[in-house]
Amino acid sequence: MVRMDQSERSLVAEQEAELRQILDFTPQLIAVYGPNRERLYVNRIGLDYLGLSLQEWRQTPERGAFVHPDDRARDLDCFDRARSTGSAYELELRLRGGDGTHRWFLARSNPVRDDQGQIMRWYVACTDIDDRKTAEERLQQENIALREEVDRASMFEEIVGASPALTGLLARACKVAGSDSTVLISGETGTGKELVARAIHRRSRRASRPFVALNCAAIPRDLIASELFGHEKGAFTGAVQRRLGRFELANGGTIFLDEVGELSSDTQVALLRVLQEREFERVGGESRSGSMFAASPQRIVI
């Protein structure tokens, strides 16, 4: 046991007082915990923020009592893992002040070991980052609003006009874009039905997938079924190999069938099966041979 004389004890006391004064003026919340997170010391800045005396802080029984409820489990989990590994850690969390409000802090915890490598203390420094977090959240909200505005603008960038009728049409297009329903767009030739169909596709969850358009009136009647549903090799004269139809090409995206009223009755029956049953068959194919396909992955606009 090492004995100290009065002068040595006085020097140690002075150094300890000086260290405490430095910690009290440090613009951070500084706390010292025991190896199992027993409360030992917190500096003056921390006590002023918490609105407590050192004794009151030490006697607070609950672990994480000053941590926001939404951050408490994460805080305790981080400490438990750090205690088991003996490693330093940091995390962002909200601490309750004496006025009952919470602010964001970046907490850095470092262990101090004895000569045998056992953890004796945990030193925790909490830096106030509330202004930064508030700015980040505001920027994130502004970015979301900006992306939505850009989406709305790019959705209708090919459609020019501000009449009440057009405004109502675009509002309905926005509403239906979020669903997976089949959409019927009616209008005279040249009124921009495909532009509206493209706008619906851009606004939908399928925007990154294909948009396939087909003018049914421009395809010969004998070839329209093959164009829509594809065909198997040898299905008819000239079918020298298997061919994918427009429905398969639009897998996961949107298929737009313009002038659908020009289809023959037989083809309209096959199309009705797609709308109702959500399945189709390649020309010349058989269900048992694997030529039946689900049509549900694509949205149908007619």
Tab-separated table of C-alpha atoms in Angstrom:
chain	number	residue	atom	x	y	z
A	1	MET	CA	0.000	0.000	0.000
A	2	VAL	CA	1.426	3.368	-1.026
A	3	ARG	CA	1.122	6.111	1.587
A	4	MET	CA	0.904	9.764	0.546
A	5	ASP	CA	1.935	12.668	2.691
A	6	GLN	CA	-0.179	15.794	3.086
A	7	SER	CA	1.439	17.646	0.199
A	8	GLU	CA	0.858	14.752	-2.181
A	9	ARG	CA	-2.783	14.488	-1.100
A	10	SER	CA	-3.218	18.196	-1.644
A	11	LEU	CA	-1.705	17.940	-5.120
A	12	VAL	CA	-4.026	15.065	-6.046
A	13	ALA	CA	-7.016	17.023	-4.719
A	14	GLU	CA	-6.018	20.058	-6.737
A	15	GLN	CA	-5.591	17.981	-9.899
A	16	GLU	CA	-8.960	16.297	-9.337
A	17	ALA	CA	-10.668	19.650	-8.820
A	18	GLU	CA	-9.017	21.010	-11.941
A	19	LEU	CA	-10.125	17.967	-13.956
A	20	ARG	CA	-13.704	18.330	-12.725
A	21	GLN	CA	-13.635	22.016	-13.634
A	22	ILE	CA	-12.440	21.164	-17.144
A	23	LEU	CA	-15.222	18.584	-17.517
A	24	ASP	CA	-17.821	21.021	-16.163
A	25	PHE	CA	-16.910	23.564	-18.819
A	26	THR	CA	-16.739	21.029	-21.642
A	27	PRO	CA	-19.625	21.809	-24.071
A	28	GLN	CA	-20.762	18.187	-24.009
A	29	LEU	CA	-22.691	15.947	-21.671
A	30	ILE	CA	-19.955	13.862	-20.021
A	31	ALA	CA	-20.893	10.872	-17.853
A	32	VAL	CA	-18.938	8.126	-16.111
A	33	TYR	CA	-20.500	4.725	-15.474
A	34	GLY	CA	-19.376	1.604	-13.696
A	35	PRO	CA	-18.742	-1.667	-15.573
A	36	ASN	CA	-22.469	-2.554	-15.408
A	37	ARG	CA	-23.654	0.976	-16.145
A	38	GLU	CA	-23.844	2.100	-12.554
A	39	ARG	CA	-24.152	5.896	-12.470
A	40	LEU	CA	-20.995	7.484	-11.015
A	41	TYR	CA	-20.507	10.992	-12.345
A	42	VAL	CA	-21.959	13.503	-14.818
A	43	ASN	CA	-20.544	16.949	-15.509
A	44	ARG	CA	-22.255	20.277	-14.808
A	45	ILE	CA	-23.430	20.698	-18.420
A	46	GLY	CA	-25.172	17.323	-18.186
A	47	LEU	CA	-26.796	18.074	-14.848
A	48	ASP	CA	-28.024	21.450	-16.086
A	49	TYR	CA	-29.540	19.794	-19.162
A	50	LEU	CA	-31.232	17.059	-17.117
A	51	GLY	CA	-32.354	19.522	-14.439
A	52	LEU	CA	-31.016	17.270	-11.647
A	53	SER	CA	-28.418	17.247	-8.931
A	54	LEU	CA	-25.636	14.678	-9.038
A	55	GLN	CA	-27.280	12.764	-6.190
A	56	GLU	CA	-30.669	12.743	-7.927
A	57	TRP	CA	-29.073	11.487	-11.134
A	58	ARG	CA	-27.249	8.701	-9.293
A	59	GLN	CA	-30.432	7.582	-7.533
A	60	THR	CA	-32.520	7.311	-10.720
A	61	PRO	CA	-33.144	3.544	-10.772
A	62	GLU	CA	-34.300	2.846	-14.330
A	63	ARG	CA	-31.779	2.024	-17.081
A	64	GLY	CA	-32.204	4.421	-19.976
A	65	ALA	CA	-34.579	6.585	-17.955
A	66	PHE	CA	-33.561	9.752	-19.801
A	67	VAL	CA	-33.589	8.196	-23.282
A	68	HIS	CA	-36.549	8.685	-25.618
A	69	PRO	CA	-38.846	5.610	-25.472
A	70	ASP	CA	-38.362	4.979	-29.191
A	71	ASP	CA	-34.560	4.885	-28.757
A	72	ARG	CA	-34.360	3.049	-25.436
A	73	ALA	CA	-34.272	-0.535	-26.723
A	74	ARG	CA	-31.589	0.371	-29.270
A	75	ASP	CA	-29.507	2.102	-26.592
A	76	LEU	CA	-29.663	-0.841	-24.188
A	77	ASP	CA	-28.948	-3.315	-26.976
A	78	CYS	CA	-25.855	-1.368	-28.060
A	79	PHE	CA	-24.526	-1.260	-24.497
A	80	ASP	CA	-25.150	-4.955	-23.870
A	81	ARG	CA	-23.300	-5.883	-27.059
A	82	ALA	CA	-20.441	-3.497	-26.240
A	83	ARG	CA	-20.162	-4.928	-22.718
A	84	SER	CA	-19.947	-8.471	-24.066
A	85	THR	CA	-17.285	-7.524	-26.622
A	86	GLY	CA	-15.534	-4.847	-24.588
A	87	SER	CA	-15.557	-2.461	-27.538
A	88	ALA	CA	-16.295	1.234	-27.863
A	89	TYR	CA	-19.458	2.285	-29.665
A	90	GLU	CA	-21.471	5.293	-30.729
A	91	LEU	CA	-25.097	5.911	-31.609
A	92	GLU	CA	-27.542	8.715	-32.186
A	93	LEU	CA	-30.379	8.993	-29.679
A	94	ARG	CA	-32.717	11.482	-28.061
A	95	LEU	CA	-32.289	12.520	-24.408
A	96	ARG	CA	-34.961	14.147	-22.259
A	97	GLY	CA	-34.067	17.477	-20.730
A	98	GLY	CA	-35.288	18.975	-17.502
A	99	ASP	CA	-38.107	20.748	-19.346
A	100	GLY	CA	-39.468	17.438	-20.631
A	101	THR	CA	-38.423	17.947	-24.253
A	102	HIS	CA	-36.036	15.672	-26.151
A	103	ARG	CA	-33.001	16.605	-28.203
A	104	TRP	CA	-30.811	14.506	-30.484
A	105	PHE	CA	-27.300	13.619	-29.271
A	106	LEU	CA	-24.400	11.632	-30.684
A	107	ALA	CA	-23.262	9.433	-27.788
A	108	ARG	CA	-19.737	7.986	-27.869
A	109	SER	CA	-18.931	5.378	-25.216
A	110	ASN	CA	-15.409	4.166	-24.448
A	111	PRO	CA	-14.349	1.513	-21.904
A	112	VAL	CA	-11.455	1.933	-19.453
A	113	ARG	CA	-9.705	-1.276	-18.318
A	114	ASP	CA	-7.533	-2.241	-15.384
A	115	ASP	CA	-4.165	-4.017	-15.600
A	116	GLN	CA	-5.930	-7.367	-16.034
A	117	GLY	CA	-8.013	-6.093	-18.956
A	118	GLN	CA	-11.271	-5.936	-17.000
A	119	ILE	CA	-13.583	-2.997	-17.734
A	120	MET	CA	-13.650	-0.628	-14.768
A	121	ARG	CA	-15.405	2.404	-16.214
A	122	TRP	CA	-17.414	3.570	-19.203
A	123	TYR	CA	-16.809	7.149	-20.311
A	124	VAL	CA	-19.674	8.595	-22.357
A	125	ALA	CA	-19.561	11.903	-24.250
A	126	CYS	CA	-22.837	13.172	-25.755
A	127	THR	CA	-22.675	15.882	-28.424
A	128	ASP	CA	-25.830	17.848	-29.204
A	129	ILE	CA	-26.779	17.248	-32.878
A	130	ASP	CA	-30.417	18.304	-32.664
A	131	ASP	CA	-30.036	21.228	-35.074
A	132	ARG	CA	-28.336	18.951	-37.615
A	133	LYS	CA	-31.001	16.252	-37.284
A	134	THR	CA	-33.772	18.821	-37.625
A	135	ALA	CA	-32.132	20.204	-40.764
A	136	GLU	CA	-31.722	16.673	-42.166
A	137	GLU	CA	-35.375	15.830	-41.526
A	138	ARG	CA	-36.498	19.111	-43.082
A	139	LEU	CA	-34.260	18.495	-46.103
A	140	GLN	CA	-35.609	14.962	-46.437
A	141	GLN	CA	-39.189	16.243	-46.354
A	142	GLU	CA	-38.336	18.902	-48.920
A	143	ASN	CA	-36.702	16.271	-51.144
A	144	ILE	CA	-39.798	14.085	-50.913
A	145	ALA	CA	-42.024	17.020	-51.807
A	146	LEU	CA	-39.688	17.963	-54.659
A	147	ARG	CA	-39.640	14.400	-56.021
A	148	GLU	CA	-43.429	14.309	-55.908
A	149	GLU	CA	-43.582	17.627	-57.737
A	150	VAL	CA	-41.091	16.401	-60.356
A	151	ASP	CA	-43.075	13.174	-60.734
A	152	ARG	CA	-46.263	15.122	-61.266
A	153	ALA	CA	-44.570	17.421	-63.768
A	154	SER	CA	-42.845	14.621	-65.707
A	155	MET	CA	-45.992	12.533	-65.662
A	156	PHE	CA	-47.803	15.083	-67.828
A	157	GLU	CA	-44.867	16.721	-69.587
A	158	GLU	CA	-46.237	15.611	-72.982
A	159	ILE	CA	-49.760	16.867	-72.238
A	160	VAL	CA	-50.279	20.605	-72.698
A	161	GLY	CA	-53.421	22.389	-71.538
A	162	ALA	CA	-55.165	23.859	-68.522
A	163	SER	CA	-58.867	23.573	-69.310
A	164	PRO	CA	-61.222	22.322	-66.574
A	165	ALA	CA	-61.955	19.177	-68.591
A	166	LEU	CA	-58.267	18.342	-69.016
A	167	THR	CA	-57.514	19.133	-65.376
A	168	GLY	CA	-60.256	16.736	-64.294
A	169	LEU	CA	-58.936	14.058	-66.645
A	170	LEU	CA	-55.397	14.347	-65.254
A	171	ALA	CA	-56.701	14.175	-61.684
A	172	ARG	CA	-58.501	10.917	-62.511
A	173	ALA	CA	-55.337	9.596	-64.183
A	174	CYS	CA	-53.347	10.282	-60.988
A	175	LYS	CA	-55.977	8.492	-58.943
A	176	VAL	CA	-56.069	5.341	-61.069
A	177	ALA	CA	-52.278	5.183	-61.536
A	178	GLY	CA	-51.761	3.812	-58.050
A	179	SER	CA	-54.013	0.797	-58.627
A	180	ASP	CA	-53.544	-2.360	-60.692
A	181	SER	CA	-56.956	-2.130	-62.336
A	182	THR	CA	-57.574	-2.399	-66.059
A	183	VAL	CA	-58.189	1.115	-67.384
A	184	LEU	CA	-60.548	2.132	-70.207
A	185	ILE	CA	-59.659	5.402	-71.970
A	186	SER	CA	-62.322	6.547	-74.408
A	187	GLY	CA	-61.983	9.307	-76.981
A	188	GLU	CA	-61.833	10.077	-80.678
A	189	THR	CA	-58.800	9.165	-82.757
A	190	GLY	CA	-56.034	11.727	-82.272
A	191	THR	CA	-57.198	13.031	-78.888
A	192	GLY	CA	-54.123	11.694	-77.060
A	193	LYS	CA	-55.258	8.434	-75.482
A	194	GLU	CA	-51.752	6.997	-75.654
A	195	LEU	CA	-50.332	10.082	-73.924
A	196	VAL	CA	-52.729	9.540	-71.037
A	197	ALA	CA	-51.844	5.827	-70.950
A	198	ARG	CA	-48.128	6.682	-70.785
A	199	ALA	CA	-48.786	9.198	-68.006
A	200	ILE	CA	-50.626	6.550	-65.979
A	201	HIS	CA	-47.725	4.150	-66.505
A	202	ARG	CA	-45.133	6.727	-65.382
A	203	ARG	CA	-47.047	7.464	-62.206
A	204	SER	CA	-47.572	3.778	-61.327
A	205	ARG	CA	-45.375	1.312	-59.435
A	206	ARG	CA	-44.612	-0.234	-62.845
A	207	ALA	CA	-42.822	2.851	-64.181
A	208	SER	CA	-39.476	1.030	-64.371
A	209	ARG	CA	-41.005	-1.825	-66.375
A	210	PRO	CA	-41.948	-1.866	-70.099
A	211	PHE	CA	-44.728	0.190	-71.639
A	212	VAL	CA	-45.967	-1.657	-74.736
A	213	ALA	CA	-48.416	0.044	-77.099
A	214	LEU	CA	-50.304	-1.661	-79.951
A	215	ASN	CA	-52.659	-0.083	-82.479
A	216	CYS	CA	-55.114	-2.906	-83.068
A	217	ALA	CA	-56.473	-1.289	-86.238
A	218	ALA	CA	-53.008	-1.298	-87.860
A	219	ILE	CA	-52.490	-5.085	-87.601
A	220	PRO	CA	-54.052	-7.431	-90.219
A	221	ARG	CA	-56.938	-9.392	-88.785
A	222	ASP	CA	-55.223	-12.742	-89.402
A	223	LEU	CA	-52.144	-11.696	-87.429
A	224	ILE	CA	-53.633	-9.812	-84.496
A	225	ALA	CA	-53.964	-12.889	-82.229
A	226	SER	CA	-50.314	-13.777	-82.823
A	227	GLU	CA	-49.315	-10.162	-82.222
A	228	LEU	CA	-51.173	-10.055	-78.914
A	229	PHE	CA	-50.527	-13.519	-77.515
A	230	GLY	CA	-47.558	-14.815	-79.509
A	231	HIS	CA	-47.424	-18.155	-81.316
A	232	GLU	CA	-45.708	-21.519	-81.173
A	233	LYS	CA	-43.411	-22.846	-83.866
A	234	GLY	CA	-45.498	-24.351	-86.686
A	235	ALA	CA	-48.742	-22.769	-85.503
A	236	PHE	CA	-49.391	-21.555	-89.069
A	237	THR	CA	-47.596	-21.171	-92.378
A	238	GLY	CA	-44.519	-18.995	-91.850
A	239	ALA	CA	-44.331	-19.608	-88.079
A	240	VAL	CA	-40.794	-20.967	-88.197
A	241	GLN	CA	-40.068	-20.296	-84.519
A	242	ARG	CA	-41.771	-19.430	-81.280
A	243	ARG	CA	-42.672	-15.725	-80.964
A	244	LEU	CA	-43.539	-13.770	-77.855
A	245	GLY	CA	-46.683	-11.646	-77.995
A	246	ARG	CA	-47.217	-8.134	-76.706
A	247	PHE	CA	-48.678	-9.392	-73.441
A	248	GLU	CA	-45.490	-11.287	-72.607
A	249	LEU	CA	-43.315	-8.378	-73.704
A	250	ALA	CA	-45.220	-6.164	-71.262
A	251	ASN	CA	-44.609	-8.537	-68.363
A	252	GLY	CA	-44.536	-6.515	-65.149
A	253	GLY	CA	-45.330	-3.295	-67.006
A	254	THR	CA	-48.257	-1.824	-68.915
A	255	ILE	CA	-49.832	-2.798	-72.239
A	256	PHE	CA	-51.893	-0.208	-74.145
A	257	LEU	CA	-54.331	-1.511	-76.766
A	258	ASP	CA	-55.438	1.339	-79.020
A	259	GLU	CA	-58.522	1.070	-81.256
A	260	VAL	CA	-59.536	-2.134	-79.478
A	261	GLY	CA	-63.006	-1.851	-81.034
A	262	GLU	CA	-61.501	-2.819	-84.393
A	263	LEU	CA	-60.709	-6.355	-83.179
A	264	SER	CA	-62.681	-9.255	-84.604
A	265	SER	CA	-65.258	-10.928	-82.379
A	266	ASP	CA	-63.064	-14.025	-81.948
A	267	THR	CA	-60.108	-11.956	-80.805
A	268	GLN	CA	-62.322	-9.908	-78.490
A	269	VAL	CA	-63.477	-13.153	-76.846
A	270	ALA	CA	-59.830	-14.118	-76.259
A	271	LEU	CA	-59.128	-10.638	-74.908
A	272	LEU	CA	-62.128	-10.886	-72.590
A	273	ARG	CA	-60.618	-14.085	-71.192
A	274	VAL	CA	-57.438	-12.144	-70.417
A	275	LEU	CA	-59.435	-9.411	-68.659
A	276	GLN	CA	-61.567	-11.819	-66.652
A	277	GLU	CA	-59.369	-14.849	-66.019
A	278	ARG	CA	-55.980	-13.132	-66.221
A	279	GLU	CA	-54.526	-15.813	-68.484
A	280	PHE	CA	-53.888	-16.352	-72.201
A	281	GLU	CA	-52.515	-18.965	-74.563
A	282	ARG	CA	-50.127	-18.622	-77.474
A	283	VAL	CA	-51.549	-19.353	-80.918
A	284	GLY	CA	-51.011	-23.039	-81.624
A	285	GLY	CA	-50.250	-23.782	-77.987
A	286	GLU	CA	-51.821	-26.240	-75.574
A	287	SER	CA	-52.392	-25.716	-71.883
A	288	ARG	CA	-50.787	-29.001	-70.992
A	289	SER	CA	-47.622	-28.073	-72.871
A	290	GLY	CA	-47.038	-24.994	-70.728
A	291	SER	CA	-48.339	-22.388	-73.179
A	292	MET	CA	-50.859	-20.907	-70.710
A	293	PHE	CA	-49.612	-17.732	-69.028
A	294	ALA	CA	-50.854	-15.507	-66.217
A	295	ALA	CA	-51.625	-12.003	-67.447
A	296	SER	CA	-51.831	-10.420	-64.007
A	297	PRO	CA	-48.284	-9.014	-63.965
A	298	GLN	CA	-49.176	-6.313	-66.450
A	299	ARG	CA	-51.729	-3.521	-66.342
A	300	ILE	CA	-54.039	-3.390	-69.374
A	301	VAL	CA	-55.077	-0.024	-70.778
A	302	ILE	CA	-57.599	0.036	-73.627
